[in-house]
CSV table of C-alpha atoms and ligand atoms in Angstrom, one decimal:
chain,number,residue,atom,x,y,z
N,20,UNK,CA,-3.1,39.7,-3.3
N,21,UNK,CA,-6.3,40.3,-1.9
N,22,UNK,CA,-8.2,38.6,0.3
N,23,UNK,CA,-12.3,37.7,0.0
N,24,UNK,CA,-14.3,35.8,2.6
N,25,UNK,CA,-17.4,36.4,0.9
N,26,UNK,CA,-19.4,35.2,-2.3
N,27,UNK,CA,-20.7,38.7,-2.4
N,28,UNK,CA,-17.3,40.8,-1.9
N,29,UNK,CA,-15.8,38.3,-4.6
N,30,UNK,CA,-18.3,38.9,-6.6
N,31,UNK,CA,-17.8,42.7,-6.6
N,32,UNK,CA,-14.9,42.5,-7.5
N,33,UNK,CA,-14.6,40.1,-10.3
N,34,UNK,CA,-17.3,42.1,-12.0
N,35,UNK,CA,-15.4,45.6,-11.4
N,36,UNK,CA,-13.1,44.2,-13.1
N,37,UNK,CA,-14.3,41.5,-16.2
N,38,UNK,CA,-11.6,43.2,-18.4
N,39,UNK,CA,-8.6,42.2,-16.5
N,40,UNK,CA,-9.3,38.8,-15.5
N,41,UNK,CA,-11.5,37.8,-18.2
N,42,UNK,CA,-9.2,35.0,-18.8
N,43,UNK,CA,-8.5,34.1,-15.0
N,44,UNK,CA,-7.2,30.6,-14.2
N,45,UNK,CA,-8.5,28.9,-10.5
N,46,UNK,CA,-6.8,26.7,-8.4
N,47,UNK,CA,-9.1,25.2,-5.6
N,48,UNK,CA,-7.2,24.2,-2.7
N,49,UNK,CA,-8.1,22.9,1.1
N,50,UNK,CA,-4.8,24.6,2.0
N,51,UNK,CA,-2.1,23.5,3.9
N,52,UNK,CA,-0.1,24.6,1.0
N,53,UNK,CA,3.2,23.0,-0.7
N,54,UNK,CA,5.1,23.2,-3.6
N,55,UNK,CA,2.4,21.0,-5.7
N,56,UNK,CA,-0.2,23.2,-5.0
N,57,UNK,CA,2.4,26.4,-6.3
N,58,UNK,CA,2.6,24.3,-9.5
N,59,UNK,CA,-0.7,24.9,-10.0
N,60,UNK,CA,-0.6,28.6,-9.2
N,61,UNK,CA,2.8,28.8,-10.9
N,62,UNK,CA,1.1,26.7,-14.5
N,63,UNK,CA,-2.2,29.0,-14.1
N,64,UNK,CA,0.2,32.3,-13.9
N,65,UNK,CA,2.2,31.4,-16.4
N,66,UNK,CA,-0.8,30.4,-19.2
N,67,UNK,CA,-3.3,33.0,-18.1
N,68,UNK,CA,-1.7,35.9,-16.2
N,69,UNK,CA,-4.8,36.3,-13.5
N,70,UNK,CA,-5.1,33.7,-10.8
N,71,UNK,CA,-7.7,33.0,-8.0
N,72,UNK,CA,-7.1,30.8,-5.3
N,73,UNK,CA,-9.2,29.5,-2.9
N,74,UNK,CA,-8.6,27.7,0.5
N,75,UNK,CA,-11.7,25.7,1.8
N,76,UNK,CA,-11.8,22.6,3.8
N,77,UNK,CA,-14.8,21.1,2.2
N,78,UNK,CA,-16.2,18.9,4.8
N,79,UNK,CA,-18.5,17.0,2.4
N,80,UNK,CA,-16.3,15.3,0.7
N,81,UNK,CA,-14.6,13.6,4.3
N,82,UNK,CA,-16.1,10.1,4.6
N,83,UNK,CA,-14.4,10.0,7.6
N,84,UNK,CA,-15.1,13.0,10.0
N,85,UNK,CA,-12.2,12.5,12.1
N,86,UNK,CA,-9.6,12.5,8.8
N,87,UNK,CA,-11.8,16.2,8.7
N,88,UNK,CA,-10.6,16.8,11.9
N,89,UNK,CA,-7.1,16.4,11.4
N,90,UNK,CA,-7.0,17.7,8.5
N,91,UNK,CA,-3.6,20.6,8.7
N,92,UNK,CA,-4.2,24.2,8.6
N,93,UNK,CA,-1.4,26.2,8.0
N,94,UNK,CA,-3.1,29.8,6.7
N,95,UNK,CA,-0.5,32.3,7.5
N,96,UNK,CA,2.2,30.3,5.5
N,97,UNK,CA,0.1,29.9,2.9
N,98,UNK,CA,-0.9,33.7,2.3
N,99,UNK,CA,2.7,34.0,2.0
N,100,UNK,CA,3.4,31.0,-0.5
N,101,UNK,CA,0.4,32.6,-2.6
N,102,UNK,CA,1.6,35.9,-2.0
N,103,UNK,CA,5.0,35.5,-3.5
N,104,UNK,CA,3.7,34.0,-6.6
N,105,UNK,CA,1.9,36.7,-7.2
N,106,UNK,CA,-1.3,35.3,-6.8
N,107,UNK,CA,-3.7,37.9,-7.5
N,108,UNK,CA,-7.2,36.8,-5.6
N,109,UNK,CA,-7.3,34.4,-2.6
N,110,UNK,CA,-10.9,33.5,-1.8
N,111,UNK,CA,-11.1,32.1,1.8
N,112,UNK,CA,-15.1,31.3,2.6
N,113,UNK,CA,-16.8,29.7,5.6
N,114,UNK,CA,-18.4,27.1,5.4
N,115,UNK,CA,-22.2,29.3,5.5
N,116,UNK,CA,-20.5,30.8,2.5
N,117,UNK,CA,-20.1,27.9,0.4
N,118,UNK,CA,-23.4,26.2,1.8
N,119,UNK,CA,-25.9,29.0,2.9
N,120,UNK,CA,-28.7,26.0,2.9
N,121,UNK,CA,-26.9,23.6,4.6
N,122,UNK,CA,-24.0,21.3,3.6
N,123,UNK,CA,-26.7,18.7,2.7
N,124,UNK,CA,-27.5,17.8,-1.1
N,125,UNK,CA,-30.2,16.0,-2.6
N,126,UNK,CA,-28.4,16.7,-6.2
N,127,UNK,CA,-26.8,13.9,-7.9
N,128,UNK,CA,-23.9,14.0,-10.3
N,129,UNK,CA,-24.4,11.4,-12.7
N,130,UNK,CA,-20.8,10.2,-12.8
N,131,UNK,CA,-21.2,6.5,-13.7
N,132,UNK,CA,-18.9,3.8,-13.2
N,133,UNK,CA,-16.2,6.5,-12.5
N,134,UNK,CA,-17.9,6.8,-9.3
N,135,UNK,CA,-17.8,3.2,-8.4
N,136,UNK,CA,-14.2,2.1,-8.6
N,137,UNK,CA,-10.8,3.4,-6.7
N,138,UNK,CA,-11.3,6.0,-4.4
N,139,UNK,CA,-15.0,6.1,-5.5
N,140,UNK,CA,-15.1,2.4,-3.7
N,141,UNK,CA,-13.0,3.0,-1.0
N,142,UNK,CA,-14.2,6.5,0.2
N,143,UNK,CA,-18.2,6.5,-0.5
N,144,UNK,CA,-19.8,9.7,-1.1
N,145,UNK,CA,-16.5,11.6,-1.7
N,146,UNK,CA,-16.8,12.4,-5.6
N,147,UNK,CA,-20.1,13.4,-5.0
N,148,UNK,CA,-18.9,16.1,-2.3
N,149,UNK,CA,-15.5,17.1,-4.3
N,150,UNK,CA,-18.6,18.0,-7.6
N,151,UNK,CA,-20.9,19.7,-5.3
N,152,UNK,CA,-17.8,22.0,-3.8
N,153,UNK,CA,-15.9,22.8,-7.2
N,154,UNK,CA,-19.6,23.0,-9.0
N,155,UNK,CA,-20.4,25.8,-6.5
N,156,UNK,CA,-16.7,27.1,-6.8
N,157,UNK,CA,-16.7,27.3,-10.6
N,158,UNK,CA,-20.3,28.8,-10.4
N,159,UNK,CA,-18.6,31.8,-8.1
N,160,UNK,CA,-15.2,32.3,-9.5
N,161,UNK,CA,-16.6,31.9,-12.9
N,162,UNK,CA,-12.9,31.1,-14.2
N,163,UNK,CA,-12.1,30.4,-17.8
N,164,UNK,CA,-9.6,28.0,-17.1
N,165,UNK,CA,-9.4,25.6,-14.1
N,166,UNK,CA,-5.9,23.6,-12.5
N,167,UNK,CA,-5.9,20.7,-10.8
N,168,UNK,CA,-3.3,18.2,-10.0
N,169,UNK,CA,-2.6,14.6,-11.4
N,170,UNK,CA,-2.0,13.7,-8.3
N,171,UNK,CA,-5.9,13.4,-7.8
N,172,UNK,CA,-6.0,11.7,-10.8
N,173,UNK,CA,-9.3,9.9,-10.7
N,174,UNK,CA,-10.2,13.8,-9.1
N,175,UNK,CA,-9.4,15.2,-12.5
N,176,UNK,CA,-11.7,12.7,-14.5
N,177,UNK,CA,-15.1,13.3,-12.5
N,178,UNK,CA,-14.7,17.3,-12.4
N,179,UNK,CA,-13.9,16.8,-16.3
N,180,UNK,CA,-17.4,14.4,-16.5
N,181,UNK,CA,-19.2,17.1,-14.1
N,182,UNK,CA,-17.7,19.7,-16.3
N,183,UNK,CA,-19.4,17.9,-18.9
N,184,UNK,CA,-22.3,17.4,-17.4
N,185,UNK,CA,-23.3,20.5,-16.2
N,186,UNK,CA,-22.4,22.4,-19.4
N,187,UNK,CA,-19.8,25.2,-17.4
N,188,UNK,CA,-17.3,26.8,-19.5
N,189,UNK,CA,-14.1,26.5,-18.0
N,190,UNK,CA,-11.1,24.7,-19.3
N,191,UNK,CA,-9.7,21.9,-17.3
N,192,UNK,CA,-5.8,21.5,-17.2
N,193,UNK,CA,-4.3,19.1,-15.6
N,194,UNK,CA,-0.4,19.7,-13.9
N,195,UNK,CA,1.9,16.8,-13.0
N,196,UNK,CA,2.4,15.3,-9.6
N,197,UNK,CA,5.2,17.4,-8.0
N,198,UNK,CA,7.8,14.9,-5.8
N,199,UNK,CA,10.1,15.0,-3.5
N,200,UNK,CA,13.5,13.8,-4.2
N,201,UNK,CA,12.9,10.6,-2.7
N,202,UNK,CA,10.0,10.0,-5.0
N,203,UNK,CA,7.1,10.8,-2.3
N,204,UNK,CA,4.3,12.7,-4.0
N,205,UNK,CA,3.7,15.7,-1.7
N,206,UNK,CA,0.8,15.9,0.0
N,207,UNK,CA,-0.5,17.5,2.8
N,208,UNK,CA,-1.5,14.2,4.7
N,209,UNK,CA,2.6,13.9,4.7
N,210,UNK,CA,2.5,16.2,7.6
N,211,UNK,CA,1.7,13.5,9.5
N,212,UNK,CA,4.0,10.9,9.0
N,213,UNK,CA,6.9,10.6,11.1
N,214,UNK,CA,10.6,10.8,9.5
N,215,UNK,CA,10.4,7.0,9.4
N,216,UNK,CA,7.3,7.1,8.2
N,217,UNK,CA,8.1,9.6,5.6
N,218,UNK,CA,11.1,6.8,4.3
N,219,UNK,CA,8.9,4.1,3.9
N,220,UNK,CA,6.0,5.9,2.3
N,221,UNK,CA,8.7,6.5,-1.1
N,222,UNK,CA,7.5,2.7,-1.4
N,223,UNK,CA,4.5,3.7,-3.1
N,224,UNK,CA,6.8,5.3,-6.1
N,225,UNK,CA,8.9,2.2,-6.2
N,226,UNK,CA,6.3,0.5,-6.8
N,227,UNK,CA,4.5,2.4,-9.7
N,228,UNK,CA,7.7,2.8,-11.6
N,229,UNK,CA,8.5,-0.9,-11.0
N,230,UNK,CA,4.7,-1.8,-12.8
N,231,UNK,CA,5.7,0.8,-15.2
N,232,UNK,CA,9.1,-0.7,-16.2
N,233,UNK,CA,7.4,-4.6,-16.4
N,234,UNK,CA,4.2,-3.4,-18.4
N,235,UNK,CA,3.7,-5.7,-20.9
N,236,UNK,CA,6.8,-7.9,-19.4
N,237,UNK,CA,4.9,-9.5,-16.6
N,238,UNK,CA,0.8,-10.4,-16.2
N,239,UNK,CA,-1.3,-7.5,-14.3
N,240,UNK,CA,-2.0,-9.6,-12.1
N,241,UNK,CA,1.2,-10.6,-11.5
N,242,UNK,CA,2.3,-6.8,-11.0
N,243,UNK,CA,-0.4,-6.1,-8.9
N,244,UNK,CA,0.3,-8.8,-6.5
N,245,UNK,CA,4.0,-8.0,-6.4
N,246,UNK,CA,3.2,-4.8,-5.9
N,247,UNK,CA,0.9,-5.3,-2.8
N,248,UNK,CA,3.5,-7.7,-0.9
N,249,UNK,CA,6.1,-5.0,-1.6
N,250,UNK,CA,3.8,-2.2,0.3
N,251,UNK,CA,3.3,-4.3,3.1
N,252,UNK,CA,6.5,-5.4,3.8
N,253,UNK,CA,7.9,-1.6,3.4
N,254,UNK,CA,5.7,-0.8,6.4
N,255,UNK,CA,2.3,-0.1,4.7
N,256,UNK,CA,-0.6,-1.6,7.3
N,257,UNK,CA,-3.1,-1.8,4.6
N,258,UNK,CA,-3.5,-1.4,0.9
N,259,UNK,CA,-6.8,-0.3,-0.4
N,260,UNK,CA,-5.6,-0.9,-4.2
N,261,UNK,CA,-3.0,-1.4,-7.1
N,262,UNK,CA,-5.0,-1.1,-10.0
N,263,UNK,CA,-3.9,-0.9,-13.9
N,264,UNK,CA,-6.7,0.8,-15.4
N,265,UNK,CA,-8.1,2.6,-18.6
N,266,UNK,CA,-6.6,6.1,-18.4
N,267,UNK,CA,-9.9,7.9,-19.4
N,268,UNK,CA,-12.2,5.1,-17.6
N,269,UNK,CA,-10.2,4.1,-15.1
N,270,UNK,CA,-12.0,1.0,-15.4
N,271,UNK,CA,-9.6,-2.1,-14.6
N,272,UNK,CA,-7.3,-3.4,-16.9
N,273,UNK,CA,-7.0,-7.3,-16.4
N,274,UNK,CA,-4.6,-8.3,-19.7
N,275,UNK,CA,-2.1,-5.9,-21.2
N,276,UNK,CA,-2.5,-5.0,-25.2
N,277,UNK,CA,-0.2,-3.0,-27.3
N,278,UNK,CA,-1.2,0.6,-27.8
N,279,UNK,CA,-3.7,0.8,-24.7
N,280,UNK,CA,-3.2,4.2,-22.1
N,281,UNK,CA,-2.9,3.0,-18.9
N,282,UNK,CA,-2.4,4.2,-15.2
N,283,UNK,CA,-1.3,2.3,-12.2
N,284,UNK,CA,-2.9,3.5,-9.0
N,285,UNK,CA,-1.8,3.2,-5.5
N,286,UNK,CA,-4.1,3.7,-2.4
N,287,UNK,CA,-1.9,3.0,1.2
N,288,UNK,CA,-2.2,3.4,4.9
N,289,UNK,CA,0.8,4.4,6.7
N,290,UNK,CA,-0.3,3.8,10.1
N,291,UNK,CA,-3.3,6.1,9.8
N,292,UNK,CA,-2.5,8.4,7.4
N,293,UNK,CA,-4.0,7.3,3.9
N,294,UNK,CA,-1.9,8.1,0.8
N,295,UNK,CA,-2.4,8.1,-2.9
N,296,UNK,CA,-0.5,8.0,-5.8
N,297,UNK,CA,-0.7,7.2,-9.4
N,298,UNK,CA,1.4,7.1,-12.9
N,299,UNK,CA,0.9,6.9,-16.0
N,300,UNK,CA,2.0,4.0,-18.0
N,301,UNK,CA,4.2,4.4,-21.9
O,23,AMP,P1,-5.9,19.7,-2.0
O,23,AMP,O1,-5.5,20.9,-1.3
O,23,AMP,O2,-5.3,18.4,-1.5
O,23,AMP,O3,-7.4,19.6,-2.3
O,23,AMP,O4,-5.2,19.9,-3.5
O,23,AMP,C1,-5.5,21.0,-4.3
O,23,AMP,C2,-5.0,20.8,-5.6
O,23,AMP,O5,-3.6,20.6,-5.6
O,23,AMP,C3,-5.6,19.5,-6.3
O,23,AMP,O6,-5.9,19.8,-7.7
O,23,AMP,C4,-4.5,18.5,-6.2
O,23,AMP,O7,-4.5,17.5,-7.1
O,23,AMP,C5,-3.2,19.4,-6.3
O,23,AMP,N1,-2.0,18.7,-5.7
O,23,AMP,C6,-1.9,18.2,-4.5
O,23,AMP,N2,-0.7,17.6,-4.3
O,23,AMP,C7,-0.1,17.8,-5.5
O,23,AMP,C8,1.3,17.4,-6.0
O,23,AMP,N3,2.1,16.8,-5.2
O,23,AMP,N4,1.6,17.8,-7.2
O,23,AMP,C9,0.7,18.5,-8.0
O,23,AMP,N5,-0.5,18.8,-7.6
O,23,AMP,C10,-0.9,18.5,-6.4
């Protein structure tokens, strides 16, 4: 694998050699690597051959600066994760790389409602600085194909609409949430959860896959309310959501009808560490 830390050494290279990874798949990561993030690596290997990663903690996408500063960092075990998957390309830039004038924008994605509910509510400004980062990404990499994880769910939907919007021509897959045994979507945050912690958080799964077995049994509100009080007394301090929501929208869903795609969402503290989650419903 090699390594760049520059746009312009990056650059170089890629168009040295067009031929070979002409039909390159990218997988933008913060780091702190785990087996989801080799999902992604291992679907983009698998579907296109030639894969670029890239490891940047994006800071303008934190709302909160000290969630930034605690965020894990983990490189040398990650080299070696992306390493033996035979990653080809890592790209590893500072933050003057990624932002030579400064990591303030007055560009506006015009993502809509998208932008407004879930995460978009709860963490203000975030969409805005995960488009600005994969915009600049995508307009360096130049990848034909681009993985991200379901995981992010409501992540996938505004790079899809700032895909759309700014006309790039890259295709967008999307890879499903990898878990532990237990349930627990993996996640970097988990490293900082206790064992205990780590127990209780499973909660969140139990949940989802309890909403998705009473679907069209029980009212949404009804599920979301169960759902909520379940959290909380599994040791959650705080939920931000439950929401049953349009799949492509992810406008809320208040009354079930046959036929519609839906998602349940989960947004949770555990203590301080704030955990996401989401399924989708049959
Ligand atoms: P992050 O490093 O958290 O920005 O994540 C980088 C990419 O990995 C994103 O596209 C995430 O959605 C994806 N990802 C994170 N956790 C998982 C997981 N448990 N399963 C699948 N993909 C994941």
């Amino acid at each position: 694998m090699i390594i760049f830390k520059t746009v312009r050494s990056l650059r170089q290279y890629l168009e040295n050699n067009q031929g070979f990874q002409k039909n390159a798949g990218f997988v933008p990561t913060m780091g702190a690597l785990h087996s989801g993030h080799m999902a992604l690596i291992e679907a983009s290997k698998k579907e296109q051959g030639f894969t670029i990663a890239s490891i940047f903690v994006n800071p303008t996408q934190f709302n909160d600066p000290a969630d930034f500063a605690k965020y894990p960092v983990t490189l040398e075990n990650d080299i070696q994760q992306l390493e033996a998957a035979g990653c080809e390309v890592l790209f590893l830039p500072s933050v003057k790389e990624i932002y030579p004038d400064g990591v303030r924008s007055n560009f506006h994605y015009d993502l809509g409602d998208l932008e407004n509910v879930l995460e978009g509510f709860y963490r203000p400004g975030h969409f805005q600085g995960v488009c600005q980062v994969v915009h600049r990404l995508l307009e360096i990499v130049s990848p034909a194909h681009l993985y991200l994880g379901s995981k992010d769910y409501q992540q996938c939907k505004v790079i899809g609409k700032m895909i759309a919007l700014t006309g790039l021509k890259v295709q967008l897959h999307m890879v499903p949430t990898v878990r532990e045994e237990s349930g627990l979507a993996l996640s970097s945050r988990n490293m900082r959860l206790s064992k205990e912690e780590r127990e209780q958080a499973t909660s969140i799964f139990r949940q989802l896959r309890i909403i998705g077995e009473n679907i069209g049994k029980s009212p949404i509100a009804d599920l979301r309310e169960q759902a909520t009080r379940n959290l909380l007394a599994d040791g959650f301090r705080k939920v931000d959501y439950v929401a049953i929501a349009d799949r492509q929208t992810l406008q809320p869903v208040l009354q079930y009808t046959p036929g519609i795609q839906l998602v349940a969402l989960i947004a949770a503290f555990m203590n301080e560490v704030r955990l996401i989650d989401n399924m989708e419903l049959a």
